[in-house]
XYZ file of C-alpha atoms in Angstrom:
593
model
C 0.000 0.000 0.000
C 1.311 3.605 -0.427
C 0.715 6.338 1.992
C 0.933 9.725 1.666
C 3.475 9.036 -1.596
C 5.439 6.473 1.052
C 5.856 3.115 -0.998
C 4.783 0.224 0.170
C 3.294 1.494 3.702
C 1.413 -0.939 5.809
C -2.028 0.700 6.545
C -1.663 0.128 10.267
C 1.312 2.260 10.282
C 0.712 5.244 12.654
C 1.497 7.142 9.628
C -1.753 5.810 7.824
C -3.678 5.931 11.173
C -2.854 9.629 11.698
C -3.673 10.115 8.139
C -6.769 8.777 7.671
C -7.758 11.055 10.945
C -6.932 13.992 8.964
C -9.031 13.296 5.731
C -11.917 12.573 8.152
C -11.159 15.755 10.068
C -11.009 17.980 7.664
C -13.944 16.311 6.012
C -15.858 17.638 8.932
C -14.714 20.732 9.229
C -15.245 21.577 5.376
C -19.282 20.953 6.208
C -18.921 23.374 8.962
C -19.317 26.767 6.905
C -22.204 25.189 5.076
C -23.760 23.310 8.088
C -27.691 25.012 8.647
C -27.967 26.442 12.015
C -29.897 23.898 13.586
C -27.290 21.423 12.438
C -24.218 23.596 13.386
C -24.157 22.118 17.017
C -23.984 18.806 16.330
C -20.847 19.244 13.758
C -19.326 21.023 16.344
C -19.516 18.302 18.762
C -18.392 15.987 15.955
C -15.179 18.046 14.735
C -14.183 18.491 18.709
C -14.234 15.007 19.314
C -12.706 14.377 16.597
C -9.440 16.748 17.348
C -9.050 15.722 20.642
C -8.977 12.213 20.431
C -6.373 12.918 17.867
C -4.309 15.401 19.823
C -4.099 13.065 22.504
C -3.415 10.545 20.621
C -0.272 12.384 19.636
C 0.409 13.556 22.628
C 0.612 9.748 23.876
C 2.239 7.745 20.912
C 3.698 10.496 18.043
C 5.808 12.899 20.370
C 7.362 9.926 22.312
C 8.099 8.321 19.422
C 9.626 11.441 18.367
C 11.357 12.450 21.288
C 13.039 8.787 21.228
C 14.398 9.038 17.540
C 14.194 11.835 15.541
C 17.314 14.440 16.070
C 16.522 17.458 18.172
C 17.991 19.838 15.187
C 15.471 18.195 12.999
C 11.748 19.153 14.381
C 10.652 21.980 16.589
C 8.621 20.496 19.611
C 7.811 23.724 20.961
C 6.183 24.303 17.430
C 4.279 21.119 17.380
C 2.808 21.195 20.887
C 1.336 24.887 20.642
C -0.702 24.639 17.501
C -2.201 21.737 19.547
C -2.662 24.257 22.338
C -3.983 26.497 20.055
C -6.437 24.437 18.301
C -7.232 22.998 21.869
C -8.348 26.610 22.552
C -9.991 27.496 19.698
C -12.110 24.070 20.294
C -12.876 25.128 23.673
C -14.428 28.972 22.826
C -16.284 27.244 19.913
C -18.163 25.055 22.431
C -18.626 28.204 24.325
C -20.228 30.271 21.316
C -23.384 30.047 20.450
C -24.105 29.247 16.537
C -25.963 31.902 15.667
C -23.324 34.531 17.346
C -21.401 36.847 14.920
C -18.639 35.170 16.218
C -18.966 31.640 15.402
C -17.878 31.951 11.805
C -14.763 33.941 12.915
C -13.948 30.828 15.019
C -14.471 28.420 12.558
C -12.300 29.757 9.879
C -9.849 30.299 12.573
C -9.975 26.832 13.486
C -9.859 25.546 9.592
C -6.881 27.943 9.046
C -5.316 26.380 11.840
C -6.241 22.750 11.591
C -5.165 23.014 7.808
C -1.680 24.621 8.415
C -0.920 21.750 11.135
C -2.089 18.876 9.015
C 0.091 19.472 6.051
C 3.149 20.768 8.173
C 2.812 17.101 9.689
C 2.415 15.330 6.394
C 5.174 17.181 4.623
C 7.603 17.151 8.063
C 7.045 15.484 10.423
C 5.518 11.765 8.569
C 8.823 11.885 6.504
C 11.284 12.538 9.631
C 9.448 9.199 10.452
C 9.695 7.406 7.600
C 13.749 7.773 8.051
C 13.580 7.576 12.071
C 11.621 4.878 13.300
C 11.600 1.374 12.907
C 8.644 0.029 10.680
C 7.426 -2.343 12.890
C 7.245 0.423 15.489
C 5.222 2.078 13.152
C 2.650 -0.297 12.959
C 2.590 -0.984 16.930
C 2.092 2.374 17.250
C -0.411 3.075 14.713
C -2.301 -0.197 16.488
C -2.358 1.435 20.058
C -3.624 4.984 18.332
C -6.701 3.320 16.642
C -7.184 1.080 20.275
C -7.175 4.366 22.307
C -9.355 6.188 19.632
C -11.977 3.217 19.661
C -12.481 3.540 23.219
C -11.857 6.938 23.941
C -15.280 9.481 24.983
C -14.578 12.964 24.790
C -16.770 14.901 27.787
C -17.748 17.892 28.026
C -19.186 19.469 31.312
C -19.909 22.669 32.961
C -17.281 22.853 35.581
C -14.979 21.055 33.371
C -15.278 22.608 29.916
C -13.751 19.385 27.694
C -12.227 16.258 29.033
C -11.405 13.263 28.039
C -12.266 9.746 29.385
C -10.162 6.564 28.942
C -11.419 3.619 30.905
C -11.141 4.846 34.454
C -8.485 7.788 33.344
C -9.439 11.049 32.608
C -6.181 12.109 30.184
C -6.569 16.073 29.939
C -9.236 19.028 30.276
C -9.534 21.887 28.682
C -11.436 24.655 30.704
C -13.632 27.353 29.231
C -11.952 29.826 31.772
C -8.687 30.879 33.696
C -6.181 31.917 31.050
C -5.132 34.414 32.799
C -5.141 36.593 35.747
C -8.037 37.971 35.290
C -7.688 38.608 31.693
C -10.576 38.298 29.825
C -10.644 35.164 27.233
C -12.537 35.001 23.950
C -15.609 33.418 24.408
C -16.118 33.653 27.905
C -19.823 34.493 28.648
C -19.758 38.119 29.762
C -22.116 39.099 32.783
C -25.063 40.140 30.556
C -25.492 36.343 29.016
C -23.495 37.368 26.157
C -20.133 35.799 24.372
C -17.368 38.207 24.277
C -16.185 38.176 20.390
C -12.712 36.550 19.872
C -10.612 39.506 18.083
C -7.617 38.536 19.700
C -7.952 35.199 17.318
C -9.608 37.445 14.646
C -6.537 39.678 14.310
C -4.098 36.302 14.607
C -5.948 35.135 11.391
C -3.818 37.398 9.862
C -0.558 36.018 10.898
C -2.080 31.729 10.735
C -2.765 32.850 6.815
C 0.489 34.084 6.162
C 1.826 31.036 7.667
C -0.175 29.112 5.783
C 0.184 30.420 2.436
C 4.322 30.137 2.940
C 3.120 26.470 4.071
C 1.526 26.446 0.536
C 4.632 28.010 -1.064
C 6.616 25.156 0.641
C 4.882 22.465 -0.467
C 4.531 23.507 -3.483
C 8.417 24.003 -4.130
C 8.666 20.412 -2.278
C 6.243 18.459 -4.921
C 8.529 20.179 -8.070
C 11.618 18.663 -6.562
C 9.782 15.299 -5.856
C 8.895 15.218 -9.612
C 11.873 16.097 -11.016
C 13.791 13.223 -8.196
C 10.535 10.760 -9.150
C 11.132 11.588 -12.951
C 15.020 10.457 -12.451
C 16.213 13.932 -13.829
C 20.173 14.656 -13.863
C 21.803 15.324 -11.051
C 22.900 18.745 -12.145
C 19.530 19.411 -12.948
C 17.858 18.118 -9.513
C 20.966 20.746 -7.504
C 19.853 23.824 -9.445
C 16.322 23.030 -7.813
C 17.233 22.398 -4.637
C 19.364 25.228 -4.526
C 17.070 27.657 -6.190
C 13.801 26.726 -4.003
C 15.937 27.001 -0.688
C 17.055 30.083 -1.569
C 13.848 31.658 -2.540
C 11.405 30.257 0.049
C 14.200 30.715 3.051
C 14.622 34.387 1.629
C 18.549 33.904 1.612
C 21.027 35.045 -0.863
C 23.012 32.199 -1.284
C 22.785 28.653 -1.454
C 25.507 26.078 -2.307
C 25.477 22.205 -2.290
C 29.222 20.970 -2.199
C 30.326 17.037 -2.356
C 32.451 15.976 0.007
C 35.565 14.276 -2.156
C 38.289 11.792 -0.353
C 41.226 13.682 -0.603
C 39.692 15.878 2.304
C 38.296 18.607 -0.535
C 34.860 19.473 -1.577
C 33.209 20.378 -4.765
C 30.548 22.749 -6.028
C 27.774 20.438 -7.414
C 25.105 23.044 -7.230
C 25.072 27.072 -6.666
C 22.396 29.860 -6.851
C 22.337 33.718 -5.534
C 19.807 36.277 -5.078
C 19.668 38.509 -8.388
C 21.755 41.383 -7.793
C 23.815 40.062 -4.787
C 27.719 39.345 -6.035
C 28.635 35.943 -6.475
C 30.073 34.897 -2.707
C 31.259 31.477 -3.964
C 32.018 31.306 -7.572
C 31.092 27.841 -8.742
C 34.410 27.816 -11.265
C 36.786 26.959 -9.097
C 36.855 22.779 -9.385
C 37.557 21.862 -5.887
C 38.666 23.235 -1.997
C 40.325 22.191 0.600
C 38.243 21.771 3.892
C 39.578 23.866 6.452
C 40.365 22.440 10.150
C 37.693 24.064 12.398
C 35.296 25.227 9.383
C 31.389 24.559 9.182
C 32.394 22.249 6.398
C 34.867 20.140 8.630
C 32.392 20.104 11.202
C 29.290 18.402 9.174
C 31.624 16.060 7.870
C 32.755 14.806 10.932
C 29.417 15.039 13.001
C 26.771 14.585 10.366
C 24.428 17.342 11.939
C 23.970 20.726 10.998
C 26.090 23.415 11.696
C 25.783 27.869 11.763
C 27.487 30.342 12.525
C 26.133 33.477 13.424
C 28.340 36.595 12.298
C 31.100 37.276 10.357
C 32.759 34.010 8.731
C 36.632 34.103 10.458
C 38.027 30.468 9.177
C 41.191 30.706 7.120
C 40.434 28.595 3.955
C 39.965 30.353 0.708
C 36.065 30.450 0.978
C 36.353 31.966 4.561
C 38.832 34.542 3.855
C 36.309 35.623 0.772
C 33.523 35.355 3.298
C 34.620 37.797 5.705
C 35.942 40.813 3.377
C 31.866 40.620 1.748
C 28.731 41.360 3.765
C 28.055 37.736 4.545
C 27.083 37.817 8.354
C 25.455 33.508 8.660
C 25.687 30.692 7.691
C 23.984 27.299 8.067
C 24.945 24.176 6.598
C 22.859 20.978 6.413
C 23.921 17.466 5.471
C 23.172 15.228 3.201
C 23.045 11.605 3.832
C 23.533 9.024 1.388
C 23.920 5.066 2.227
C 24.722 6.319 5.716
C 27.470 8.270 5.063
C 27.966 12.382 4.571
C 27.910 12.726 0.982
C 28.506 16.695 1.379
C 26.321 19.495 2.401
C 24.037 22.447 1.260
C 24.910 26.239 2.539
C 22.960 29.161 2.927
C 24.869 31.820 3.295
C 22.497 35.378 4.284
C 23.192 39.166 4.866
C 21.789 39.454 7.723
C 20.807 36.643 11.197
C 18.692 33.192 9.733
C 15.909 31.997 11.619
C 16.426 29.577 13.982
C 14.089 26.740 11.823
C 16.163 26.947 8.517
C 18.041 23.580 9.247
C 14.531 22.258 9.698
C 13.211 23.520 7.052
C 16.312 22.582 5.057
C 15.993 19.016 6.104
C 13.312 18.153 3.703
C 15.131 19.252 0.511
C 17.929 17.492 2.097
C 15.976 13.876 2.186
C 14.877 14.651 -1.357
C 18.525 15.701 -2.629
C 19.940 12.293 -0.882
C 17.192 10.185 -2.627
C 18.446 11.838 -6.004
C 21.836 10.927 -5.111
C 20.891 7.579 -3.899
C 19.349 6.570 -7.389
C 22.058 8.331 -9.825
C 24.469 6.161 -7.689
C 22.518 2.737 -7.910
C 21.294 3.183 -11.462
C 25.546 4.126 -12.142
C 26.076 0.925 -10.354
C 23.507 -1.659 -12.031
C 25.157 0.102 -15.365
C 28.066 -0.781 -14.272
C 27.535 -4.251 -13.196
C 25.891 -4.591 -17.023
C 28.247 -3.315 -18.828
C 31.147 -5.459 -16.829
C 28.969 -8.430 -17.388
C 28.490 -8.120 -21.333
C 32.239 -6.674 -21.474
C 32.999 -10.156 -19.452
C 30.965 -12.006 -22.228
C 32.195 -9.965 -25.134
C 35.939 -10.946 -23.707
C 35.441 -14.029 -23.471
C 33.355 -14.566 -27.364
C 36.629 -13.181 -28.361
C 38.709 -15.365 -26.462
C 37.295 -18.265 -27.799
C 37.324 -16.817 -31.320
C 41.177 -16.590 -30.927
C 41.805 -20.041 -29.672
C 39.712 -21.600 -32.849
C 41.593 -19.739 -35.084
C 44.814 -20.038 -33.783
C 44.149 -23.896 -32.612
C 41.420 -26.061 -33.947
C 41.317 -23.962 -37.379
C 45.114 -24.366 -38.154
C 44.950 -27.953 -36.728
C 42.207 -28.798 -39.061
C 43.746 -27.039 -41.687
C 47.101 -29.559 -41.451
C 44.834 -32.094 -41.370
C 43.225 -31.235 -44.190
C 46.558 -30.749 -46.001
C 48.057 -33.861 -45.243
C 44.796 -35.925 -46.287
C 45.694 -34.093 -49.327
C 49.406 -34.581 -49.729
C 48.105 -38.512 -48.790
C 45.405 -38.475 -51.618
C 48.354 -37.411 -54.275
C 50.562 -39.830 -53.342
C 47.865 -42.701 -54.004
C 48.883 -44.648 -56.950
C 46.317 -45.098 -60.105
C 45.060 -48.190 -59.014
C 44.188 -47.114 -55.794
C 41.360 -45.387 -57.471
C 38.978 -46.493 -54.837
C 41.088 -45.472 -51.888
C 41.690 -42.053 -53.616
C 37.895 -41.233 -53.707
C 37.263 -41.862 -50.012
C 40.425 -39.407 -49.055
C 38.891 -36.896 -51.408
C 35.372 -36.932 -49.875
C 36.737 -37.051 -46.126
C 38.792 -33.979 -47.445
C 35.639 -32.034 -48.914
C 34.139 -33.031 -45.704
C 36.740 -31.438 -43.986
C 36.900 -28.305 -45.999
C 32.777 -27.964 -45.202
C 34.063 -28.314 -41.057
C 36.442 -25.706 -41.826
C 33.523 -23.574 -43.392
C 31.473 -23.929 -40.619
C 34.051 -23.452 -38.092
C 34.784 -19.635 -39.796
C 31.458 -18.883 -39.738
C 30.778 -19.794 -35.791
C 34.257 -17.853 -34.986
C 33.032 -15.133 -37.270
C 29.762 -14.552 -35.330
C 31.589 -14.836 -31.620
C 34.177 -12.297 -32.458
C 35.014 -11.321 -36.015
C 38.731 -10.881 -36.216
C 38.554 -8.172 -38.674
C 37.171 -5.592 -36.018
C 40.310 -6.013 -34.104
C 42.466 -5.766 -37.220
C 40.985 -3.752 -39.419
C 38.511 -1.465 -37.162
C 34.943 -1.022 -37.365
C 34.085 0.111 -40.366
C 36.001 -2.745 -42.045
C 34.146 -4.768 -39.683
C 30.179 -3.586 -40.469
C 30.925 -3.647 -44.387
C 32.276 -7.101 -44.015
C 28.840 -7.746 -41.921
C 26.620 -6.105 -44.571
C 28.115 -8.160 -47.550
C 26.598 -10.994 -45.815
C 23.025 -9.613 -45.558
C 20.701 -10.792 -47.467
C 19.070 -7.937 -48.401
C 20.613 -5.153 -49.694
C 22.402 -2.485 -47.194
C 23.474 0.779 -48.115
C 26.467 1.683 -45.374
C 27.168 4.949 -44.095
C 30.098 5.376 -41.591
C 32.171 7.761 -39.483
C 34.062 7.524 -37.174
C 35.286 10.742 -35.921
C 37.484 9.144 -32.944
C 39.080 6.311 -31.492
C 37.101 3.523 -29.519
C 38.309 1.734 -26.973
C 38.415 -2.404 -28.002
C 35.138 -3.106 -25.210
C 33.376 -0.077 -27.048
C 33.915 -0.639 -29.532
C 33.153 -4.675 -30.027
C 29.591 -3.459 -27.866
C 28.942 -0.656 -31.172
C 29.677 -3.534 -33.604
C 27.549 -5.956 -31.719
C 24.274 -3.572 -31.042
C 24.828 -2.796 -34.516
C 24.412 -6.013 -35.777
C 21.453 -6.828 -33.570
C 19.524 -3.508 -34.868
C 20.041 -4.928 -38.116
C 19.120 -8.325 -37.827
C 15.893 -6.720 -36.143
C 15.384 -4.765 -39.031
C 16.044 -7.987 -41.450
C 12.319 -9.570 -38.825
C 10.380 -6.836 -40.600
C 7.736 -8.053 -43.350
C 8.687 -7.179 -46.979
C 11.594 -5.495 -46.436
C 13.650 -5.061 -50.045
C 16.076 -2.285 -48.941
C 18.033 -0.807 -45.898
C 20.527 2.038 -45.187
C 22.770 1.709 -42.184
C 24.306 5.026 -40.718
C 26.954 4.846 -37.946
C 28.376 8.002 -36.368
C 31.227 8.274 -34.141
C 31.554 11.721 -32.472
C 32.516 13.638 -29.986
C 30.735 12.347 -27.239
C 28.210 10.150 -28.307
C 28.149 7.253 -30.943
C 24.695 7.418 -33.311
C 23.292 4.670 -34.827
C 21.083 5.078 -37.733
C 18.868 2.028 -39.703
C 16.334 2.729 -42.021
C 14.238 -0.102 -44.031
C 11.386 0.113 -46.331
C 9.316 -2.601 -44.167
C 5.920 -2.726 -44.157
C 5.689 -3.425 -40.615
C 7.446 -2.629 -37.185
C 8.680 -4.726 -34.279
C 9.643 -2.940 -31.077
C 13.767 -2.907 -31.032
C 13.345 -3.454 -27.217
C 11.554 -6.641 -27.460
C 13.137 -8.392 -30.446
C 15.056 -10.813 -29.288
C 17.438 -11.290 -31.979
C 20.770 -12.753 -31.594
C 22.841 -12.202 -35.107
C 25.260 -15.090 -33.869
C 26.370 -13.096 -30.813
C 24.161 -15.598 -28.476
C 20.895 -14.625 -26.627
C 21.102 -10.972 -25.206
C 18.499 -8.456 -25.941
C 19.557 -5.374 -27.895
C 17.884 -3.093 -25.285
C 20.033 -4.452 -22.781
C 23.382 -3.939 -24.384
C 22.494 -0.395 -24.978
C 20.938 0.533 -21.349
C 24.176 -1.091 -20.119
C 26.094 1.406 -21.948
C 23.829 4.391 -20.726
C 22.338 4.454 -24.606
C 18.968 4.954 -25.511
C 16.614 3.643 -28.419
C 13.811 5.661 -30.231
C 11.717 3.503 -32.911
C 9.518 5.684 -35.532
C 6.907 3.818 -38.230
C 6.546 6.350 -41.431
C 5.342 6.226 -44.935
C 8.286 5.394 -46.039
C 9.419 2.356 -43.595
C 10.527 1.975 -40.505
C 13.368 3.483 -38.518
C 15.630 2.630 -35.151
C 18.090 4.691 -33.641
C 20.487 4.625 -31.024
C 22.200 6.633 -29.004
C 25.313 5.710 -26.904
C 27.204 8.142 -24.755
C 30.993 8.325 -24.894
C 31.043 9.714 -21.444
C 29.216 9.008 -18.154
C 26.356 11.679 -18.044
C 26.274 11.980 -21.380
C 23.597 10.972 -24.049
């Protein structure tokens, strides 16, 4: 099952649990505004219930949980626990206000505002912190004792009291409709002429709960591009400029650099954006730095946690000393985890004193940026394991193609000679005799054949003598149709290249050969600069997908798709008026296509 975009989540997870609550919750409150009067009350009573068998809930399974393994640096607790004290308030005046008081709409959107802004702050934050933190099978235990304690759970609400809540014989927390203060008067306390004082003290905090939630928006927003662009397996260099770009607007800082952490003790730029019209604190050009003893940089690396500094930067490496003659007056610098290790970190560097949730808020880019990392490194890996593997089987055709030639082919070849050199030295009357060395000779000449033609297919020797292009024409003359050849080869390839170009080439052809009523086909081959182009065009009246012919061309059963994903290669197939046509695409260098 998949919750909340988290793969393969188990729907007793507290994560689920918690999530389902909100749906249902904000169900509720969206009938609120459109409830009639009559029905108001009883909505009310639902929503409160609701909320305060799921604070509690929190209170008793989600903040422990957090408490016990999520880093301090990484979530605010004083954050989470007073929009529950806020909400618990608002829910207490709106039992307190009568539904058909001016002021019962003002506490409503209040509360919507409010409930709204906390639900997707945990579903964006805090679930995700989770995810990474805790233990699955805590999850679910958890998520099993929240949806217990909800089942059983009464929510009470009395006159003395205000709200409460019942568990068994427990009663877990009140929340009174009075005595917030020293005499202070509270919103929605019943004044001494029957009426209910109107909250503006939560009308005017609307105000500041919008803008909050509307940078929550902005947030999220920013968060889901990045998720596509990781989800969508974009280039690295492409997923840093996004990162570094959304930190830097939404934390309204004017710099922001991810470096990688290299093993000679240096680190590299990878990504690097600054506010328009702020100089350029860190130019990306330079290719690598040292890490300086008693920088922010040698500090993450060792530690893995965040790090700041508040003022001017005074370490001695080249950045530092570049720091401190510019107006940069902070600095905070996040980690990113890959595999367990620190992979390297992202910086925001600012003019002026960062708030003191920007690692937090960092954090979530952070998780997305080492999931990007994590899959550019395993995909580089599995390519890698391919391409050893076919290079390994290409090796080893070619192996065996030198040890027929230079073995069983020139032993069979002195046999063949002497049965000769035997037949001539037959006498006339050995007619009989004669015949029978001349057939076991023919016989032997059709081995030979044969022979050729296996060695040929495992690993023709004229691509290591005479190159490539010797190689394809020497392939096309043996097509049965015929193939116009087209080829250039602006470089060098090295020998595993460039027996795996020779090879996919031959496949793509014999997959073009499987077409129906094909009478004609033109084979281009480019080598350039960076990326070798493959090219086959046939006047077929019908198309097979490249990608699931499974054609072998005498180089044994591997599927041309595989050969070229191995090499980081790509295939388009097109069907036009004209015929059909395949091309390929094979990088000469990692990253690119």
């Amino acid at each position: 099952m998949t919750c909340l975009g988290l793969a393969d989540s188990d729907d007793r997870s507290l994560i689920c649990v918690l999530s389902r609550d909100h749906e249902r919750i904000m169900g509720l409150l969206m009938r609120l505004p459109a409830a009639r009067e009559a029905g108001r009350r009883r909505v009310v009573d639902q929503v409160t219930g609701e909320l305060i068998r799921h604070a509690v809930a929190e209170d008793m399974y989600l903040y422990p949980a957090i408490h016990a393994s999520v880093p301090d640096w990484a979530i605010d607790m004083a954050k989470e626990t007073g929009a529950h004290t806020r909400i618990e308030r608002l829910l207490a005046t709106l039992a307190a206000t009568d539904t058909a008081d001016v002021a019962f709409d003002a506490l409503v959107t209040d509360l919507l505002w409010e409930v709204d802004g906390e639900i997707m702050h945990e579903e964006m934050d805090v679930f995700p912190l989770l995810t990474m933190c805790v233990d699955p099978q805590m999850l679910i235990d958890l998520g099993e004792q929240v949806q217990a304690f909800k089942t059983t759970a009464v929510v009470e609400k009395t006159p003395d009291t205000g709200l409460s809540i019942r568990y068994g014989e427990r009663v877990l927390q009140r929340w009174g409709l009075s005595g917030h203060g020293d005499g202070e008067a509270t919103a929605g306390t019943p004044r001494e002429d029957g009426t209910v004082q109107t909250p503006v003290a939560s009308v005017v905090s609307a105000n500041a709960v919008r803008a909050e939630f509307d940078r929550a928006l902005r947030e999220q927003a920013a968060f889901r591009r990045i998720a596509v662009l990781v989800a969508r397996g974009g280039p690295l260099p492409q997923v840093f400029a996004a990162v570094v770009g959304q930190i830097g607007r939404l934390l309204d800082t004017d710099c922001v650099i991810i470096n990688r952490f290299e093993s000679d003790h240096t680190t590299t730029v990878v990504g690097h954006w600054t506010r328009p019209g702020r100089p350029n604190f860190v130019p990306p050009a330079v290719p690598s730095r040292r890490i300086a003893d008693g920088s922010v940089a040698a500090a993450v690396a060792r530690s893995g946690r965040p790090g700041r500094i508040n003022g001017h930067v005074d370490t001695e490496s080249e950045v530092g000393v570049r720091l401190r003659d510019g107006p940069v007056t902070s600095l905070v610098a996040c980690p990113i985890m890959v595999k367990g290790r620190v992979w390297g970190t992202t910086v925001s560097l600012g003019c002026g004193p960062q708030p003191a949730n920007t690692e937090a808020r960092m954090l979530q880019f952070m998780v997305l940026t080492s999931a990007a990392i994590t899959n550019a490194e395993t995909d580089a890996e599995l390519r890698a394991s391919r391409a050893r593997v076919l290079n390994a089987a290409d090796a080893a055709r070619s192996r065996i193609e030198r040890d027929l030639h230079n073995r069983l082919q020139q032993r069979l070849i002195c046999l063949s000679l002497e049965l000769r050199s035997a037949q001539d030295a037959l006498t006339p009357e050995q007619d009989a005799l004669k015949g029978q060395l001349a057939r076991t000779a023919q016989a032997l000449t059709n081995v030979l054949q044969d022979l050729w033609s296996i060695s040929r297919g495992l690993h023709p020797a004229i691509l290591s003598r005479g190159g490539l292009k010797a190689a394809l024409k020497s392939l096309v003359r043996r097509c049965p149709i015929p193939v116009e050849l087209h080829v250039h080869v602006g470089r060098p390839l090295a020998e595993p290249l460039k027996v795996a170009v020779y090879y996919i080439t031959c496949e793509a052809l014999s997959a073009a050969l499987a077409h129906t009523d094909v009478s004609a086909i033109r084979l281009d081959l480019l080598v350039g600069k960076h990326t070798v182009r493959v090219l086959i065009h046939d006047d077929g009246a019908m198309a097979t997908s490249a990608t699931d012919a499974d054609v072998d061309c005498e180089t044994g059963p591997i599927n041309l798709g595989d050969r070229v994903e191995a090499l980081g290669g790509k295939i388009w197939t097109t069907r036009e008026s004209e015929g059909n046509r395949l091309l390929i695409t094979i990088p000469l260098y990692p990253g690119t296509a």
